[in-house]
Amino acid sequence: MTTEAAARRRGPYGMEYARIEVPDLAASIEFLQYHVGLQLEQHDDEYAFLRADIEHHSIELVAAPQREVSWTTAVGFSVESDAVLDDLRERVTAAGHEVLELADRVKGLVQRGFAVKDPNGLIVELFTEFAEYAEPPLIELRPLDLVHPFLATEKYEETLRFYTEVLGFLVSDYVGDVTAFLRSEDRYHHSLAIQRNKEFYVAHLCFMMKSFDHVMRGRARAQYKQVPIASDLVNHSASTSIAFYMHDPVHGPRYELCDRHRVFTPEEHETHRARRMSVDPRNIDVWRPAADDWGRF
């Protein structure tokens, strides 16, 4: 490990789950099972846990019949050690943010942890030793991992400072002054992305599939069930992943199914210089033919 790497204060390790309030719990369970490939593990009339791989869950659905569409209320990130968790708590406190308790259903699934609200009110839960299953689900068409959330916010600069200066995410790339891709210690090109917008919402959640063939099979299922494809095949210039996005707002934000999301080497993770890319569709999708080709977003 380099001297620079040893001196750097660590950030969270990687995304584990999102908590989403949905108007029809049973319908959203069915949607995530069929269209994302998640396996239902626990549920009652109030909540459901669904997982992608061995981690306890990737999505927690919460019944909210008063809502007309879904709303993502929290995201959870694992942390490598108690020492890093304690350091994160110190940074959160020093920055003037209130340290909150973890949600009750999460407390029994981790060893230690705490929560904090980001500048938009999104709850970020941080914890060590997230519970695991001995084996992945016996489902062929399923994700391997939940990679990142993508946040749209009218508080772009404040949100960027919170995640980088307080929580220790590293910037991988910028697109103009409108989008920032941030990585955590799992070394995905981004474990979090932030976009300047007129309002706050979780724009999408990204799942990494086993292969491009599985991405296309998920796309075929969406087409078959006439689920809106919010953005069709995209070859991401920053992360090198190929993906599509489907969106039925009653079941959650856009769900991105991707293949080949870039993972930095340990050396790249410590030395990578964030690129400042122009606001051009070709700096989002290398398949876009021209600077004015925004039509498929």
Short mmCIF file of C-alpha atoms in Angstrom, two decimals:
data_model
loop_
_atom_site.label_atom_id
_atom_site.label_comp_id
_atom_site.label_asym_id
_atom_site.label_seq_id
_atom_site.Cartn_x
_atom_site.Cartn_y
_atom_site.Cartn_z
CA MET A 1 0.00 0.00 0.00
CA THR A 2 1.34 3.43 -0.91
CA THR A 3 1.92 6.12 1.69
CA GLU A 4 -0.88 8.15 0.14
CA ALA A 5 -3.29 5.21 0.36
CA ALA A 6 -2.33 4.49 3.95
CA ALA A 7 -2.94 8.10 4.96
CA ARG A 8 -6.29 8.47 3.21
CA ARG A 9 -9.34 8.29 5.45
CA ARG A 10 -11.50 5.46 4.18
CA GLY A 11 -15.03 5.75 2.90
CA PRO A 12 -17.83 3.18 2.93
CA TYR A 13 -17.10 -0.13 1.23
CA GLY A 14 -20.08 -0.63 -1.09
CA MET A 15 -23.82 -0.38 -1.53
CA GLU A 16 -25.88 -3.15 0.04
CA TYR A 17 -29.53 -2.12 -0.23
CA ALA A 18 -32.16 0.50 -0.88
CA ARG A 19 -35.35 0.96 1.15
CA ILE A 20 -38.35 1.83 -0.99
CA GLU A 21 -41.90 2.69 0.05
CA VAL A 22 -44.40 1.28 -2.45
CA PRO A 23 -48.19 1.59 -2.75
CA ASP A 24 -48.79 -2.11 -3.53
CA LEU A 25 -46.36 -4.39 -1.73
CA ALA A 26 -47.42 -7.64 -3.42
CA ALA A 27 -47.27 -6.14 -6.90
CA SER A 28 -43.80 -4.69 -6.32
CA ILE A 29 -42.51 -8.03 -5.00
CA GLU A 30 -43.75 -9.69 -8.18
CA PHE A 31 -42.17 -6.96 -10.34
CA LEU A 32 -38.74 -7.28 -8.71
CA GLN A 33 -38.80 -11.05 -8.88
CA TYR A 34 -39.69 -11.21 -12.57
CA HIS A 35 -37.99 -8.13 -14.01
CA VAL A 36 -34.87 -7.75 -11.85
CA GLY A 37 -34.41 -11.38 -10.83
CA LEU A 38 -34.39 -10.88 -7.08
CA GLN A 39 -35.35 -13.65 -4.65
CA LEU A 40 -37.94 -13.00 -1.93
CA GLU A 41 -36.58 -14.00 1.48
CA GLN A 42 -38.76 -12.48 4.20
CA HIS A 43 -42.01 -10.57 4.19
CA ASP A 44 -45.22 -9.78 5.99
CA ASP A 45 -47.96 -7.24 5.36
CA GLU A 46 -45.60 -4.35 6.14
CA TYR A 47 -42.30 -5.14 4.41
CA ALA A 48 -40.33 -7.50 2.16
CA PHE A 49 -36.64 -8.34 1.84
CA LEU A 50 -35.38 -9.42 -1.59
CA ARG A 51 -31.80 -10.39 -2.41
CA ALA A 52 -29.58 -10.62 -5.48
CA ASP A 53 -26.64 -12.67 -4.19
CA ILE A 54 -25.42 -13.85 -0.77
CA GLU A 55 -25.93 -10.50 0.99
CA HIS A 56 -29.02 -10.52 3.20
CA HIS A 57 -31.02 -8.22 0.93
CA SER A 58 -30.62 -5.76 -1.88
CA ILE A 59 -34.06 -4.20 -1.68
CA GLU A 60 -36.33 -3.61 1.30
CA LEU A 61 -39.86 -2.80 0.24
CA VAL A 62 -42.10 -1.03 2.74
CA ALA A 63 -45.87 -1.01 2.34
CA ALA A 64 -47.13 2.56 1.86
CA PRO A 65 -50.70 2.32 0.51
CA GLN A 66 -51.12 6.07 0.96
CA ARG A 67 -48.61 6.68 -1.84
CA GLU A 68 -49.53 6.78 -5.52
CA VAL A 69 -45.95 6.10 -6.64
CA SER A 70 -42.90 4.70 -4.91
CA TRP A 71 -40.37 6.71 -2.91
CA THR A 72 -36.84 5.65 -1.96
CA THR A 73 -36.21 6.62 1.65
CA ALA A 74 -32.83 5.10 2.50
CA VAL A 75 -29.70 3.46 1.14
CA GLY A 76 -27.35 1.17 3.04
CA PHE A 77 -23.56 0.93 2.66
CA SER A 78 -21.30 -1.60 4.33
CA VAL A 79 -18.08 -0.46 6.01
CA GLU A 80 -14.86 -2.48 6.14
CA SER A 81 -14.10 -2.35 9.86
CA ASP A 82 -15.06 -0.94 13.23
CA ALA A 83 -12.17 1.52 12.97
CA VAL A 84 -13.50 2.95 9.68
CA LEU A 85 -17.04 3.05 11.07
CA ASP A 86 -15.85 4.98 14.14
CA ASP A 87 -13.92 7.40 11.93
CA LEU A 88 -17.00 7.96 9.75
CA ARG A 89 -19.06 8.70 12.84
CA GLU A 90 -16.46 11.23 13.98
CA ARG A 91 -16.52 12.95 10.59
CA VAL A 92 -20.32 13.06 10.52
CA THR A 93 -20.41 14.59 14.00
CA ALA A 94 -17.62 17.07 13.25
CA ALA A 95 -19.51 18.25 10.16
CA GLY A 96 -22.55 19.04 12.31
CA HIS A 97 -24.82 16.21 11.16
CA GLU A 98 -27.03 14.32 13.58
CA VAL A 99 -26.08 10.68 14.17
CA LEU A 100 -29.22 8.55 13.90
CA GLU A 101 -30.12 5.00 14.86
CA LEU A 102 -30.32 2.30 12.23
CA ALA A 103 -33.80 1.18 11.23
CA ASP A 104 -35.10 -1.51 13.57
CA ARG A 105 -35.24 -4.23 10.91
CA VAL A 106 -31.57 -3.61 10.07
CA LYS A 107 -30.18 -3.65 13.61
CA GLY A 108 -30.31 -7.43 13.89
CA LEU A 109 -28.61 -7.90 10.50
CA VAL A 110 -25.36 -6.04 11.26
CA GLN A 111 -22.78 -5.90 14.02
CA ARG A 112 -22.58 -2.14 14.50
CA GLY A 113 -23.79 0.90 12.64
CA PHE A 114 -25.45 4.28 12.52
CA ALA A 115 -27.40 6.43 10.09
CA VAL A 116 -27.23 10.01 8.86
CA LYS A 117 -29.39 12.13 6.58
CA ASP A 118 -27.74 13.56 3.50
CA PRO A 119 -28.54 17.18 2.47
CA ASN A 120 -31.65 15.97 0.63
CA GLY A 121 -33.10 14.06 3.58
CA LEU A 122 -32.14 10.66 2.16
CA ILE A 123 -31.13 8.35 5.00
CA VAL A 124 -27.70 6.76 4.60
CA GLU A 125 -27.15 3.73 6.83
CA LEU A 126 -23.54 2.67 7.51
CA PHE A 127 -22.65 -0.60 9.22
CA THR A 128 -20.21 -3.48 9.58
CA GLU A 129 -20.68 -7.20 8.88
CA PHE A 130 -23.96 -7.28 6.98
CA ALA A 131 -25.62 -10.70 7.30
CA GLU A 132 -25.08 -13.18 4.47
CA TYR A 133 -26.51 -16.43 3.19
CA ALA A 134 -24.29 -19.47 2.64
CA GLU A 135 -25.21 -19.67 -1.05
CA PRO A 136 -26.57 -17.34 -3.72
CA PRO A 137 -30.18 -17.79 -4.87
CA LEU A 138 -30.79 -20.78 -7.14
CA ILE A 139 -32.01 -18.49 -9.90
CA GLU A 140 -30.19 -18.36 -13.22
CA LEU A 141 -31.47 -14.97 -14.39
CA ARG A 142 -30.50 -12.74 -11.46
CA PRO A 143 -28.12 -9.89 -10.63
CA LEU A 144 -24.71 -10.44 -9.11
CA ASP A 145 -24.66 -7.17 -7.19
CA LEU A 146 -26.40 -3.89 -6.44
CA VAL A 147 -23.83 -1.40 -7.69
CA HIS A 148 -25.08 2.14 -7.04
CA PRO A 149 -27.88 4.65 -6.60
CA PHE A 150 -28.11 7.70 -8.85
CA LEU A 151 -29.34 10.81 -7.06
CA ALA A 152 -30.94 13.83 -8.73
CA THR A 153 -30.81 16.92 -6.53
CA GLU A 154 -31.28 20.67 -6.50
CA LYS A 155 -28.53 20.76 -3.84
CA TYR A 156 -25.78 19.49 -6.12
CA GLU A 157 -22.73 21.18 -4.58
CA GLU A 158 -23.86 20.54 -1.00
CA THR A 159 -24.61 16.89 -1.77
CA LEU A 160 -21.25 16.43 -3.50
CA ARG A 161 -19.42 17.92 -0.51
CA PHE A 162 -21.33 15.68 1.91
CA TYR A 163 -20.47 12.45 0.14
CA THR A 164 -16.85 13.34 -0.63
CA GLU A 165 -15.70 15.49 2.30
CA VAL A 166 -17.76 13.85 5.06
CA LEU A 167 -18.27 10.25 3.96
CA GLY A 168 -15.06 9.90 1.96
CA PHE A 169 -16.27 8.85 -1.49
CA LEU A 170 -13.75 9.53 -4.26
CA VAL A 171 -14.65 11.29 -7.50
CA SER A 172 -14.08 9.12 -10.57
CA ASP A 173 -15.39 11.48 -13.26
CA TYR A 174 -17.44 14.61 -13.85
CA VAL A 175 -19.69 15.46 -16.79
CA GLY A 176 -19.56 19.24 -16.85
CA ASP A 177 -20.89 20.70 -13.61
CA VAL A 178 -24.06 18.61 -13.77
CA THR A 179 -23.02 15.03 -12.91
CA ALA A 180 -20.42 13.47 -10.62
CA PHE A 181 -19.56 9.78 -10.42
CA LEU A 182 -18.24 8.73 -7.00
CA ARG A 183 -16.57 5.50 -6.00
CA SER A 184 -16.28 3.76 -2.65
CA GLU A 185 -13.84 1.15 -1.39
CA ASP A 186 -15.30 -1.69 -3.50
CA ARG A 187 -13.61 0.13 -6.44
CA TYR A 188 -16.56 0.15 -8.83
CA HIS A 189 -16.19 3.14 -11.15
CA HIS A 190 -19.09 4.56 -9.19
CA SER A 191 -20.95 3.35 -6.15
CA LEU A 192 -22.92 6.61 -6.16
CA ALA A 193 -23.75 9.23 -8.78
CA ILE A 194 -25.13 12.74 -8.33
CA GLN A 195 -26.91 14.86 -10.94
CA ARG A 196 -27.86 18.52 -10.78
CA ASN A 197 -31.64 18.80 -11.06
CA LYS A 198 -34.59 21.00 -10.12
CA GLU A 199 -35.76 18.58 -7.40
CA PHE A 200 -34.51 15.64 -5.36
CA TYR A 201 -35.29 12.03 -6.13
CA VAL A 202 -33.47 8.72 -6.48
CA ALA A 203 -33.30 8.51 -10.27
CA HIS A 204 -32.23 4.89 -10.58
CA LEU A 205 -30.66 1.86 -8.95
CA CYS A 206 -28.07 -0.14 -10.89
CA PHE A 207 -27.84 -3.94 -10.76
CA MET A 208 -24.95 -5.80 -12.39
CA MET A 209 -26.07 -8.91 -14.25
CA LYS A 210 -24.07 -12.06 -14.97
CA SER A 211 -23.56 -11.26 -18.64
CA PHE A 212 -24.73 -9.13 -21.54
CA ASP A 213 -26.98 -12.04 -22.53
CA HIS A 214 -28.75 -11.71 -19.18
CA VAL A 215 -29.13 -7.96 -19.67
CA MET A 216 -30.84 -8.65 -22.99
CA ARG A 217 -33.07 -11.30 -21.47
CA GLY A 218 -34.16 -8.78 -18.85
CA ARG A 219 -34.84 -6.29 -21.63
CA ALA A 220 -36.92 -8.90 -23.48
CA ARG A 221 -38.99 -9.53 -20.35
CA ALA A 222 -39.64 -5.80 -19.99
CA GLN A 223 -40.74 -5.60 -23.60
CA TYR A 224 -42.93 -8.69 -23.26
CA LYS A 225 -44.73 -7.28 -20.20
CA GLN A 226 -44.80 -3.79 -21.76
CA VAL A 227 -42.86 -2.24 -18.91
CA PRO A 228 -41.65 1.17 -20.13
CA ILE A 229 -37.97 1.16 -21.14
CA ALA A 230 -36.96 4.61 -19.97
CA SER A 231 -33.61 4.49 -21.76
CA ASP A 232 -32.67 1.72 -24.14
CA LEU A 233 -29.23 0.22 -24.62
CA VAL A 234 -26.49 2.56 -23.46
CA ASN A 235 -22.74 1.99 -23.72
CA HIS A 236 -21.54 4.10 -20.82
CA SER A 237 -18.40 6.04 -21.63
CA ALA A 238 -17.39 6.58 -18.01
CA SER A 239 -18.00 3.17 -16.41
CA THR A 240 -17.74 1.06 -19.64
CA SER A 241 -20.95 -0.80 -18.76
CA ILE A 242 -23.69 -1.63 -21.24
CA ALA A 243 -27.19 -1.29 -19.81
CA PHE A 244 -30.83 -0.48 -20.26
CA TYR A 245 -33.26 1.20 -17.86
CA MET A 246 -36.86 0.22 -17.14
CA HIS A 247 -39.29 2.24 -15.08
CA ASP A 248 -42.70 1.64 -13.60
CA PRO A 249 -42.91 4.35 -10.93
CA VAL A 250 -45.18 2.40 -8.59
CA HIS A 251 -42.42 -0.20 -8.04
CA GLY A 252 -39.40 2.01 -7.46
CA PRO A 253 -37.02 4.29 -9.35
CA ARG A 254 -35.63 3.31 -12.71
CA TYR A 255 -33.92 -0.07 -12.54
CA GLU A 256 -30.71 -0.29 -14.55
CA LEU A 257 -29.57 -3.77 -15.56
CA CYS A 258 -25.95 -3.63 -16.67
CA ASP A 259 -22.97 -5.70 -17.73
CA ARG A 260 -19.23 -4.99 -17.37
CA HIS A 261 -19.26 -2.06 -14.97
CA ARG A 262 -15.64 -0.95 -14.63
CA VAL A 263 -13.75 -1.95 -11.47
CA PHE A 264 -10.56 -0.02 -10.70
CA THR A 265 -7.40 -1.85 -9.73
CA PRO A 266 -6.13 -1.08 -6.22
CA GLU A 267 -3.49 1.22 -7.72
CA GLU A 268 -6.02 3.01 -9.94
CA HIS A 269 -8.29 3.44 -6.95
CA GLU A 270 -5.62 5.47 -5.17
CA THR A 271 -4.18 7.38 -8.13
CA HIS A 272 -7.01 7.94 -10.62
CA ARG A 273 -7.52 11.58 -11.60
CA ALA A 274 -11.15 12.48 -12.16
CA ARG A 275 -11.83 13.42 -15.76
CA ARG A 276 -13.68 16.67 -16.55
CA MET A 277 -15.82 15.63 -19.50
CA SER A 278 -17.94 18.03 -21.51
CA VAL A 279 -21.74 17.91 -21.42
CA ASP A 280 -22.17 15.87 -24.56
CA PRO A 281 -24.29 12.72 -25.00
CA ARG A 282 -21.19 10.93 -26.32
CA ASN A 283 -19.62 11.43 -22.88
CA ILE A 284 -22.53 9.45 -21.44
CA ASP A 285 -23.06 6.88 -24.20
CA VAL A 286 -20.30 6.23 -26.73
CA TRP A 287 -22.89 4.97 -29.22
CA ARG A 288 -24.47 8.42 -29.55
CA PRO A 289 -23.59 9.76 -33.03
CA ALA A 290 -23.63 13.51 -32.43
CA ALA A 291 -23.56 16.26 -29.83
CA ASP A 292 -27.29 16.92 -30.22
CA ASP A 293 -28.40 13.28 -29.91
CA TRP A 294 -30.14 13.44 -26.52
CA GLY A 295 -33.31 11.71 -27.69
CA ARG A 296 -32.85 8.31 -26.08
CA PHE A 297 -32.26 9.53 -22.52
#
